[in-house]
């Protein structure tokens, strides 16, 4: 006991700034998920390879045969959508939250860091998916160059930019939706069964028409209006997600 | 005020795990949280760390309700054998990341401890053995120098050489950089020299909160003639009694009787170590383990 008698009391309660904490968590998540970017690239490359063998239409009339071949980044983008759904869900799991609690966190800083992380993923995913799609188109056009009757309808720069922005926007919408669902499901595990059942019931059994809802986002003619619709909805869904699960215990 | 715990209870699935615990930690000290398995030590520590809710009562850490509180999280680190880390980061990566979160992080100390315990920078946490995991977690806990450092049975799986090193490292670093430390264990005899204060918990109740010095004087062991001693102890607070030898009794009781009185009766007095006292104060079993195996 005599060893400890002469220690000096120091009152050093640390105060952390909320945004500083979010920034540190965000960087931590980026660092921890570095392998997911590789996974995404591989998924996109696989989709890219599959894109080479796709839709060919033939039209015949008297003397003219027309073969139309459509190459799009759809498959690549679709797989990237799947990837972001998985990433969004993963962030809501107990395992993910337990990892945050080891260091410095609060429910709110964790939500915000997750959202910033997902936004980053959407930007990167949206960009690489469209770039890969353009690459595939370029390869196809080079491959078929020998035939003089090929007419290659390329993509203009503005179309390309639209594609990237649209992909990013849709990814944000999807990410925010599944992040919200993931957070709701954490409240009680029974919801994992109830929520899909309700959705299946609505869609297939009751035949509720979701086209208007999806069409609201997809069938807009103007890019800027579509962006506004999508981003505002994504923001609202993300915000809603931060309202759930704040009373849940961790490290159970 | 570091920890203010007032009538705190915790119930989980209709069973009461902690029952109206009250205590305060007002100074930077090393406090041992001692008790049997299932006494409620981990529950109490996880509530202090802000992981779990209290069911009732008032719990404040650094003046705040610890649950979902960024200030408490920034000033606290909870070390046990289940600390969760991303599987994708190497041990060295984890130390670097920890350094970003904790203002008082000592990278030099972390590095030297890391080398001393022979870790490999490129290893992954989930590939470590149980004891190595505990050791690594301990390094993170020590190097963080968090104003409130909680160790929940930190020596799980550690071999005795590593345990000794851990206690020594903890003490040395604590003396150089004082902070509030809560360390739970059921091996009081091992950590006795490390502790300043003790919280003894039994079955969800706080049995004792005292300094380790006071605990050494808290009870005495008396041996003497069976019938004489048996008569004398009538009405006194007894923690343990048993028959020894042919006609003698061994009794452990609260130390509130003058020594001269005991010696006048011809009884023999000896001291009771905190570890033994803790065991006797929390002893529940009727009979012994042998009864399970003796055929009826």
PDB file of N, CA and C in Angstrom, chain B residues 42-75:
ATOM      1  N   UNK B  42     -19.835  -8.215 -13.907  1.00  0.00           N
ATOM      2  CA  UNK B  42     -19.822  -7.762 -15.296  1.00  0.00           C
ATOM      3  C   UNK B  42     -21.002  -6.850 -15.578  1.00  0.00           C
ATOM      4  N   UNK B  43     -22.162  -7.183 -15.010  1.00  0.00           N
ATOM      5  CA  UNK B  43     -23.348  -6.355 -15.211  1.00  0.00           C
ATOM      6  C   UNK B  43     -23.086  -4.936 -14.730  1.00  0.00           C
ATOM      7  N   UNK B  44     -22.545  -4.823 -13.535  1.00  0.00           N
ATOM      8  CA  UNK B  44     -22.262  -3.503 -12.980  1.00  0.00           C
ATOM      9  C   UNK B  44     -21.274  -2.744 -13.861  1.00  0.00           C
ATOM     10  N   UNK B  45     -20.212  -3.419 -14.268  1.00  0.00           N
ATOM     11  CA  UNK B  45     -19.193  -2.756 -15.076  1.00  0.00           C
ATOM     12  C   UNK B  45     -19.730  -2.326 -16.433  1.00  0.00           C
ATOM     13  N   UNK B  46     -20.576  -3.161 -17.051  1.00  0.00           N
ATOM     14  CA  UNK B  46     -21.108  -2.792 -18.366  1.00  0.00           C
ATOM     15  C   UNK B  46     -22.106  -1.649 -18.262  1.00  0.00           C
ATOM     16  N   UNK B  47     -22.756  -1.518 -17.119  1.00  0.00           N
ATOM     17  CA  UNK B  47     -23.641  -0.370 -16.948  1.00  0.00           C
ATOM     18  C   UNK B  47     -22.814   0.896 -16.763  1.00  0.00           C
ATOM     19  N   UNK B  48     -21.727   0.780 -16.002  1.00  0.00           N
ATOM     20  CA  UNK B  48     -20.853   1.940 -15.798  1.00  0.00           C
ATOM     21  C   UNK B  48     -20.240   2.382 -17.129  1.00  0.00           C
ATOM     22  N   UNK B  49     -19.893   1.408 -17.958  1.00  0.00           N
ATOM     23  CA  UNK B  49     -19.291   1.726 -19.257  1.00  0.00           C
ATOM     24  C   UNK B  49     -20.316   2.284 -20.237  1.00  0.00           C
ATOM     25  N   UNK B  50     -21.594   2.167 -19.897  1.00  0.00           N
ATOM     26  CA  UNK B  50     -22.631   2.701 -20.776  1.00  0.00           C
ATOM     27  C   UNK B  50     -23.118   1.716 -21.825  1.00  0.00           C
ATOM     28  N   UNK B  51     -22.782   0.446 -21.667  1.00  0.00           N
ATOM     29  CA  UNK B  51     -23.247  -0.545 -22.649  1.00  0.00           C
ATOM     30  C   UNK B  51     -24.680  -0.967 -22.358  1.00  0.00           C
ATOM     31  N   UNK B  52     -25.008  -1.092 -21.059  1.00  0.00           N
ATOM     32  CA  UNK B  52     -26.326  -1.574 -20.657  1.00  0.00           C
ATOM     33  C   UNK B  52     -27.066  -0.518 -19.841  1.00  0.00           C
ATOM     34  N   UNK B  53     -28.422  -0.630 -19.875  1.00  0.00           N
ATOM     35  CA  UNK B  53     -29.238   0.265 -19.054  1.00  0.00           C
ATOM     36  C   UNK B  53     -29.258  -0.190 -17.611  1.00  0.00           C
ATOM     37  N   UNK B  54     -29.578   0.742 -16.724  1.00  0.00           N
ATOM     38  CA  UNK B  54     -29.963   0.328 -15.380  1.00  0.00           C
ATOM     39  C   UNK B  54     -31.472   0.104 -15.413  1.00  0.00           C
ATOM     40  N   UNK B  55     -31.963  -0.800 -14.552  1.00  0.00           N
ATOM     41  CA  UNK B  55     -33.412  -0.991 -14.489  1.00  0.00           C
ATOM     42  C   UNK B  55     -34.038   0.064 -13.588  1.00  0.00           C
ATOM     43  N   UNK B  56     -33.300   0.426 -12.539  1.00  0.00           N
ATOM     44  CA  UNK B  56     -33.771   1.504 -11.675  1.00  0.00           C
ATOM     45  C   UNK B  56     -32.576   2.066 -10.928  1.00  0.00           C
ATOM     46  N   UNK B  57     -32.792   3.214 -10.315  1.00  0.00           N
ATOM     47  CA  UNK B  57     -31.705   3.831  -9.572  1.00  0.00           C
ATOM     48  C   UNK B  57     -30.999   4.874 -10.399  1.00  0.00           C
ATOM     49  N   UNK B  58     -29.998   5.495  -9.809  1.00  0.00           N
ATOM     50  CA  UNK B  58     -29.312   6.616 -10.437  1.00  0.00           C
ATOM     51  C   UNK B  58     -27.834   6.315 -10.601  1.00  0.00           C
ATOM     52  N   UNK B  59     -27.395   6.233 -11.843  1.00  0.00           N
ATOM     53  CA  UNK B  59     -25.983   5.963 -12.109  1.00  0.00           C
ATOM     54  C   UNK B  59     -25.397   7.112 -12.906  1.00  0.00           C
ATOM     55  N   UNK B  60     -24.330   7.711 -12.386  1.00  0.00           N
ATOM     56  CA  UNK B  60     -23.675   8.795 -13.106  1.00  0.00           C
ATOM     57  C   UNK B  60     -22.191   8.538 -13.185  1.00  0.00           C
ATOM     58  N   UNK B  61     -21.638   8.728 -14.366  1.00  0.00           N
ATOM     59  CA  UNK B  61     -20.199   8.590 -14.570  1.00  0.00           C
ATOM     60  C   UNK B  61     -19.703   9.920 -15.123  1.00  0.00           C
ATOM     61  N   UNK B  62     -18.740  10.521 -14.451  1.00  0.00           N
ATOM     62  CA  UNK B  62     -18.283  11.878 -14.807  1.00  0.00           C
ATOM     63  C   UNK B  62     -19.464  12.828 -14.910  1.00  0.00           C
ATOM     64  N   UNK B  63     -20.441  12.622 -14.046  1.00  0.00           N
ATOM     65  CA  UNK B  63     -21.593  13.518 -13.997  1.00  0.00           C
ATOM     66  C   UNK B  63     -22.653  13.275 -15.051  1.00  0.00           C
ATOM     67  N   UNK B  64     -22.483  12.231 -15.870  1.00  0.00           N
ATOM     68  CA  UNK B  64     -23.469  11.963 -16.915  1.00  0.00           C
ATOM     69  C   UNK B  64     -24.060  10.564 -16.790  1.00  0.00           C
ATOM     70  N   UNK B  65     -25.271  10.387 -17.326  1.00  0.00           N
ATOM     71  CA  UNK B  65     -25.800   9.053 -17.512  1.00  0.00           C
ATOM     72  C   UNK B  65     -24.931   8.398 -18.581  1.00  0.00           C
ATOM     73  N   UNK B  66     -24.259   7.304 -18.238  1.00  0.00           N
ATOM     74  CA  UNK B  66     -23.277   6.753 -19.165  1.00  0.00           C
ATOM     75  C   UNK B  66     -23.833   6.145 -20.449  1.00  0.00           C
ATOM     76  N   UNK B  67     -25.124   5.792 -20.469  1.00  0.00           N
ATOM     77  CA  UNK B  67     -25.666   5.128 -21.647  1.00  0.00           C
ATOM     78  C   UNK B  67     -25.756   6.092 -22.824  1.00  0.00           C
ATOM     79  N   UNK B  68     -25.168   5.688 -23.959  1.00  0.00           N
ATOM     80  CA  UNK B  68     -25.189   6.528 -25.156  1.00  0.00           C
ATOM     81  C   UNK B  68     -24.674   7.937 -24.885  1.00  0.00           C
ATOM     82  N   UNK B  69     -23.527   8.014 -24.237  1.00  0.00           N
ATOM     83  CA  UNK B  69     -22.964   9.320 -23.917  1.00  0.00           C
ATOM     84  C   UNK B  69     -21.549   9.408 -24.465  1.00  0.00           C
ATOM     85  N   UNK B  70     -21.337  10.370 -25.337  1.00  0.00           N
ATOM     86  CA  UNK B  70     -20.042  10.489 -26.019  1.00  0.00           C
ATOM     87  C   UNK B  70     -18.913  10.839 -25.050  1.00  0.00           C
ATOM     88  N   UNK B  71     -19.200  11.706 -24.073  1.00  0.00           N
ATOM     89  CA  UNK B  71     -18.165  12.089 -23.099  1.00  0.00           C
ATOM     90  C   UNK B  71     -17.727  10.885 -22.282  1.00  0.00           C
ATOM     91  N   UNK B  72     -18.692  10.093 -21.810  1.00  0.00           N
ATOM     92  CA  UNK B  72     -18.332   8.917 -21.028  1.00  0.00           C
ATOM     93  C   UNK B  72     -17.556   7.948 -21.895  1.00  0.00           C
ATOM     94  N   UNK B  73     -17.971   7.769 -23.138  1.00  0.00           N
ATOM     95  CA  UNK B  73     -17.263   6.865 -24.031  1.00  0.00           C
ATOM     96  C   UNK B  73     -15.829   7.318 -24.277  1.00  0.00           C
ATOM     97  N   UNK B  74     -15.640   8.637 -24.378  1.00  0.00           N
ATOM     98  CA  UNK B  74     -14.301   9.163 -24.653  1.00  0.00           C
ATOM     99  C   UNK B  74     -13.373   9.041 -23.457  1.00  0.00           C
ATOM    100  N   UNK B  75     -13.954   8.949 -22.264  1.00  0.00           N
ATOM    101  CA  UNK B  75     -13.139   8.899 -21.062  1.00  0.00           C
ATOM    102  C   UNK B  75     -13.062   7.514 -20.442  1.00  0.00           C
TER     103      UNK B  75
END
